mmCIF file of N, CA and C and ligand atoms in Angstrom:
data_model
loop_
_atom_site.group_PDB
_atom_site.id
_atom_site.type_symbol
_atom_site.label_atom_id
_atom_site.label_comp_id
_atom_site.label_asym_id
_atom_site.label_seq_id
_atom_site.Cartn_x
_atom_site.Cartn_y
_atom_site.Cartn_z
ATOM 1 N N MET A 1346 2.967 -40.832 12.066
ATOM 2 C CA MET A 1346 3.315 -40.591 10.665
ATOM 3 C C MET A 1346 3.470 -38.844 10.916
ATOM 4 N N PRO A 1347 4.642 -38.317 10.646
ATOM 5 C CA PRO A 1347 4.866 -36.889 10.841
ATOM 6 C C PRO A 1347 4.182 -36.248 9.705
ATOM 7 N N ARG A 1348 3.903 -34.923 10.046
ATOM 8 C CA ARG A 1348 3.108 -34.267 9.020
ATOM 9 C C ARG A 1348 4.133 -33.073 8.612
ATOM 10 N N TYR A 1349 3.944 -32.551 7.366
ATOM 11 C CA TYR A 1349 4.720 -31.729 6.890
ATOM 12 C C TYR A 1349 4.014 -30.631 6.160
ATOM 13 N N ASP A 1350 4.531 -29.367 6.496
ATOM 14 C CA ASP A 1350 3.686 -28.121 5.895
ATOM 15 C C ASP A 1350 4.342 -27.631 4.437
ATOM 16 N N PHE A 1351 3.524 -27.430 3.700
ATOM 17 C CA PHE A 1351 3.842 -27.082 2.162
ATOM 18 C C PHE A 1351 3.217 -25.819 1.837
ATOM 19 N N ARG A 1352 3.759 -25.073 1.022
ATOM 20 C CA ARG A 1352 3.041 -23.752 0.534
ATOM 21 C C ARG A 1352 3.301 -23.856 -0.967
ATOM 22 N N CYS A 1353 2.044 -23.563 -1.539
ATOM 23 C CA CYS A 1353 1.963 -23.439 -2.791
ATOM 24 C C CYS A 1353 2.324 -22.187 -3.455
ATOM 25 N N ARG A 1354 3.517 -22.106 -4.534
ATOM 26 C CA ARG A 1354 3.881 -21.148 -4.961
ATOM 27 C C ARG A 1354 2.988 -20.416 -6.164
ATOM 28 N N ALA A 1355 2.074 -21.113 -6.537
ATOM 29 C CA ALA A 1355 1.245 -20.761 -7.595
ATOM 30 C C ALA A 1355 -0.049 -19.812 -7.007
ATOM 31 N N CYS A 1356 -0.563 -20.348 -5.967
ATOM 32 C CA CYS A 1356 -1.793 -19.628 -5.297
ATOM 33 C C CYS A 1356 -1.563 -19.182 -3.815
ATOM 34 N N GLY A 1357 -0.137 -19.615 -3.362
ATOM 35 C CA GLY A 1357 0.023 -18.885 -2.106
ATOM 36 C C GLY A 1357 -0.617 -19.793 -0.822
ATOM 37 N N ALA A 1358 -1.253 -20.770 -1.035
ATOM 38 C CA ALA A 1358 -2.126 -21.691 -0.157
ATOM 39 C C ALA A 1358 -1.011 -22.537 0.534
ATOM 40 N N THR A 1359 -1.146 -22.651 1.844
ATOM 41 C CA THR A 1359 -0.351 -23.566 2.696
ATOM 42 C C THR A 1359 -1.082 -24.808 3.088
ATOM 43 N N PHE A 1360 -0.625 -25.901 3.026
ATOM 44 C CA PHE A 1360 -1.408 -27.120 3.359
ATOM 45 C C PHE A 1360 -0.222 -27.924 4.159
ATOM 46 N N GLU A 1361 -0.865 -29.076 4.755
ATOM 47 C CA GLU A 1361 0.194 -30.082 5.298
ATOM 48 C C GLU A 1361 -0.355 -31.449 4.916
ATOM 49 N N LEU A 1362 0.803 -32.186 4.727
ATOM 50 C CA LEU A 1362 0.534 -33.639 4.510
ATOM 51 C C LEU A 1362 1.108 -34.575 5.443
ATOM 52 N N SER A 1363 0.443 -35.744 5.705
ATOM 53 C CA SER A 1363 0.953 -36.874 6.502
ATOM 54 C C SER A 1363 1.706 -37.702 5.604
ATOM 55 N N ARG A 1364 2.716 -37.938 5.708
ATOM 56 C CA ARG A 1364 3.668 -38.697 4.948
ATOM 57 C C ARG A 1364 4.844 -39.367 5.617
ATOM 58 N N PRO A 1365 5.440 -40.559 5.185
ATOM 59 C CA PRO A 1365 6.553 -41.332 5.748
ATOM 60 C C PRO A 1365 7.637 -40.226 5.793
ATOM 61 N N MET A 1366 8.747 -40.232 6.704
ATOM 62 C CA MET A 1366 9.855 -39.536 6.668
ATOM 63 C C MET A 1366 10.737 -39.949 5.261
ATOM 64 N N ALA A 1367 10.557 -41.088 4.756
ATOM 65 C CA ALA A 1367 11.236 -41.472 3.568
ATOM 66 C C ALA A 1367 10.697 -40.372 2.475
ATOM 67 N N GLU A 1368 9.581 -40.040 2.507
ATOM 68 C CA GLU A 1368 8.902 -39.197 1.362
ATOM 69 C C GLU A 1368 8.813 -37.747 1.841
ATOM 70 N N ALA A 1369 9.496 -37.341 2.921
ATOM 71 C CA ALA A 1369 9.315 -35.978 3.247
ATOM 72 C C ALA A 1369 9.805 -35.011 1.909
ATOM 73 N N ASN A 1370 10.918 -35.325 1.389
ATOM 74 C CA ASN A 1370 11.138 -34.456 0.525
ATOM 75 C C ASN A 1370 10.596 -34.691 -0.852
ATOM 76 N N ASP A 1371 9.634 -35.495 -1.054
ATOM 77 C CA ASP A 1371 9.133 -35.591 -2.314
ATOM 78 C C ASP A 1371 8.067 -34.702 -2.745
ATOM 79 N N PRO A 1372 7.975 -34.232 -3.797
ATOM 80 C CA PRO A 1372 7.117 -33.101 -4.406
ATOM 81 C C PRO A 1372 5.720 -33.281 -4.003
ATOM 82 N N ALA A 1373 5.266 -32.336 -3.332
ATOM 83 C CA ALA A 1373 3.709 -32.329 -3.184
ATOM 84 C C ALA A 1373 2.903 -31.500 -4.237
ATOM 85 N N THR A 1374 1.492 -31.933 -4.049
ATOM 86 C CA THR A 1374 0.710 -31.210 -5.089
ATOM 87 C C THR A 1374 -0.301 -30.302 -4.195
ATOM 88 N N CYS A 1375 -0.369 -29.091 -4.508
ATOM 89 C CA CYS A 1375 -1.405 -28.117 -3.956
ATOM 90 C C CYS A 1375 -2.872 -28.871 -4.007
ATOM 91 N N PRO A 1376 -3.548 -28.454 -3.017
ATOM 92 C CA PRO A 1376 -5.080 -28.900 -2.957
ATOM 93 C C PRO A 1376 -5.765 -28.374 -4.215
ATOM 94 N N GLN A 1377 -5.237 -27.308 -4.795
ATOM 95 C CA GLN A 1377 -5.875 -26.792 -6.026
ATOM 96 C C GLN A 1377 -5.335 -27.502 -7.113
ATOM 97 N N GLY A 1378 -4.195 -28.455 -7.064
ATOM 98 C CA GLY A 1378 -3.770 -28.948 -8.228
ATOM 99 C C GLY A 1378 -2.570 -28.459 -8.832
ATOM 100 N N HIS A 1379 -1.940 -27.245 -8.031
ATOM 101 C CA HIS A 1379 -0.775 -26.680 -8.517
ATOM 102 C C HIS A 1379 0.466 -27.631 -8.065
ATOM 103 N N PRO A 1380 1.295 -27.890 -8.952
ATOM 104 C CA PRO A 1380 2.579 -28.831 -8.701
ATOM 105 C C PRO A 1380 3.742 -27.861 -8.250
ATOM 106 N N ASP A 1381 3.560 -26.713 -8.362
ATOM 107 C CA ASP A 1381 4.655 -25.823 -7.832
ATOM 108 C C ASP A 1381 4.759 -25.169 -6.413
ATOM 109 N N THR A 1382 5.150 -26.243 -5.542
ATOM 110 C CA THR A 1382 4.999 -26.340 -4.130
ATOM 111 C C THR A 1382 6.437 -26.407 -3.395
ATOM 112 N N VAL A 1383 6.339 -25.899 -2.196
ATOM 113 C CA VAL A 1383 7.781 -25.727 -1.685
ATOM 114 C C VAL A 1383 7.537 -26.314 -0.102
ATOM 115 N N LYS A 1384 8.342 -27.156 0.342
ATOM 116 C CA LYS A 1384 8.179 -27.618 1.818
ATOM 117 C C LYS A 1384 8.739 -26.756 2.938
ATOM 118 N N LEU A 1385 8.008 -26.452 3.788
ATOM 119 C CA LEU A 1385 8.270 -25.501 4.822
ATOM 120 C C LEU A 1385 9.007 -26.287 5.718
ATOM 121 N N LEU A 1386 9.840 -25.678 6.556
ATOM 122 C CA LEU A 1386 10.863 -26.355 7.483
ATOM 123 C C LEU A 1386 10.020 -26.933 8.577
ATOM 124 N N SER A 1387 9.131 -26.366 9.382
ATOM 125 C CA SER A 1387 8.475 -26.720 10.291
ATOM 126 C C SER A 1387 7.323 -25.707 10.770
ATOM 127 N N THR A 1388 6.529 -26.061 11.603
ATOM 128 C CA THR A 1388 5.403 -25.163 12.356
ATOM 129 C C THR A 1388 6.327 -23.875 13.139
ATOM 130 N N VAL A 1389 7.279 -24.475 13.680
ATOM 131 C CA VAL A 1389 8.152 -23.676 14.679
ATOM 132 C C VAL A 1389 8.810 -22.319 13.824
ATOM 133 N N ALA A 1390 9.130 -22.484 12.685
ATOM 134 C CA ALA A 1390 9.624 -21.637 11.731
ATOM 135 C C ALA A 1390 8.689 -20.388 11.091
ATOM 136 N N VAL A 1391 7.465 -20.677 11.415
ATOM 137 C CA VAL A 1391 6.409 -19.477 11.151
ATOM 138 C C VAL A 1391 6.470 -18.517 12.080
ATOM 139 N N THR A 1392 6.735 -17.228 11.594
ATOM 140 C CA THR A 1392 6.895 -16.127 12.128
ATOM 141 C C THR A 1392 5.640 -15.153 12.439
ATOM 142 N N GLY A 1393 5.713 -14.428 13.223
ATOM 143 C CA GLY A 1393 4.443 -13.442 13.333
ATOM 144 C C GLY A 1393 3.155 -14.301 14.033
ATOM 145 N N GLY A 1394 3.375 -15.489 14.874
ATOM 146 C CA GLY A 1394 2.144 -16.018 15.464
ATOM 147 C C GLY A 1394 2.442 -15.885 16.893
ATOM 148 N N ALA A 1395 3.446 -16.214 17.546
ATOM 149 C CA ALA A 1395 3.507 -16.300 18.897
ATOM 150 C C ALA A 1395 3.661 -14.820 19.414
ATOM 151 N N ALA A 1396 3.044 -14.493 20.414
ATOM 152 C CA ALA A 1396 3.097 -13.183 21.235
ATOM 153 C C ALA A 1396 3.770 -13.316 22.593
ATOM 154 N N GLY A 1397 4.391 -12.282 22.977
ATOM 155 C CA GLY A 1397 5.270 -12.405 24.501
ATOM 156 C C GLY A 1397 6.477 -12.913 24.378
ATOM 157 N N SER A 1398 6.989 -13.542 23.218
ATOM 158 C CA SER A 1398 8.214 -14.168 23.472
ATOM 159 C C SER A 1398 9.338 -13.045 22.568
ATOM 160 N N SER A 1399 10.397 -12.765 23.303
ATOM 161 C CA SER A 1399 11.293 -12.054 22.642
ATOM 162 C C SER A 1399 12.540 -12.382 23.147
ATOM 163 N N ALA A 1400 13.560 -12.287 22.281
ATOM 164 C CA ALA A 1400 14.907 -12.727 22.582
ATOM 165 C C ALA A 1400 15.469 -11.631 23.566
ATOM 166 N N PRO A 1401 16.368 -12.137 24.541
ATOM 167 C CA PRO A 1401 16.855 -10.929 25.430
ATOM 168 C C PRO A 1401 17.823 -10.021 24.717
ATOM 169 N N ALA A 1402 17.548 -8.817 24.676
ATOM 170 C CA ALA A 1402 18.494 -8.112 23.789
ATOM 171 C C ALA A 1402 19.827 -7.664 24.675
ATOM 172 N N PRO A 1403 20.918 -7.695 23.868
ATOM 173 C CA PRO A 1403 22.028 -7.402 24.407
ATOM 174 C C PRO A 1403 22.225 -5.868 25.097
ATOM 175 N N SER A 1404 22.520 -5.613 26.256
ATOM 176 C CA SER A 1404 22.639 -4.327 26.833
ATOM 177 C C SER A 1404 24.032 -3.760 26.349
ATOM 178 N N GLY A 1405 23.731 -2.218 25.851
ATOM 179 C CA GLY A 1405 24.866 -1.704 25.674
ATOM 180 C C GLY A 1405 25.658 -1.264 26.724
ATOM 181 N N GLY A 1406 27.068 -1.093 26.402
ATOM 182 C CA GLY A 1406 28.058 -0.614 27.374
ATOM 183 C C GLY A 1406 28.300 -1.648 28.606
ATOM 184 N N GLY A 1407 29.292 -1.221 29.313
ATOM 185 C CA GLY A 1407 29.600 -2.125 30.419
ATOM 186 C C GLY A 1407 30.436 -3.203 30.083
ATOM 187 N N GLY A 1408 31.750 -3.149 30.048
ATOM 188 C CA GLY A 1408 32.482 -4.361 29.620
ATOM 189 C C GLY A 1408 32.636 -4.474 28.236
ATOM 190 N N GLY A 1409 33.195 -5.649 27.865
ATOM 191 C CA GLY A 1409 33.088 -5.998 26.375
ATOM 192 C C GLY A 1409 34.323 -5.150 25.566
ATOM 193 N N CYS A 1410 34.168 -5.409 24.192
ATOM 194 C CA CYS A 1410 35.030 -4.688 23.693
ATOM 195 C C CYS A 1410 34.883 -3.151 23.503
ATOM 196 N N CYS A 1411 33.669 -2.940 23.184
ATOM 197 C CA CYS A 1411 33.116 -1.467 23.052
ATOM 198 C C CYS A 1411 33.247 -0.611 24.245
ATOM 199 N N GLY A 1412 33.452 -1.432 25.414
ATOM 200 C CA GLY A 1412 33.407 -0.781 26.769
ATOM 201 C C GLY A 1412 34.851 -0.192 27.118
ATOM 202 N N GLY A 1413 35.627 -0.694 26.418
ATOM 203 C CA GLY A 1413 37.215 -0.475 26.919
ATOM 204 C C GLY A 1413 37.854 0.652 25.933
ATOM 205 N N GLY A 1414 37.157 0.801 24.918
ATOM 206 C CA GLY A 1414 37.692 2.009 23.948
ATOM 207 C C GLY A 1414 38.559 1.075 22.962
ATOM 208 N N CYS A 1415 38.593 0.045 22.699
ATOM 209 C CA CYS A 1415 39.227 -0.603 21.717
ATOM 210 C C CYS A 1415 38.690 -0.740 20.252
ATOM 211 N N CYS A 1416 37.541 -0.120 20.232
ATOM 212 C CA CYS A 1416 36.747 -0.016 18.912
ATOM 213 C C CYS A 1416 36.905 1.274 18.438
ATOM 214 N N GLY A 1417 37.552 2.246 18.922
ATOM 215 C CA GLY A 1417 37.906 3.671 18.530
ATOM 216 C C GLY A 1417 37.127 4.654 19.403
HETATM 217 ZN ZN1 ZN B 842 -2.080 -23.831 -5.315
#
């Protein structure tokens, strides 16, 4: 059974629930009893956790549009 992460907008707590996919979008209740929760996409969407991984930055200059003077 898949697990889904939720975040409570009342107290800011995050929690996860195991539920069938058919009930993935059903409203969840915070462990503290708050009904105002939102479902997080997945654990991979959480930022600020992994270290050492960075997207390759595009190198400036050298070909492309801006290299040929077409951009002004
Ligand atoms: Zn709460």
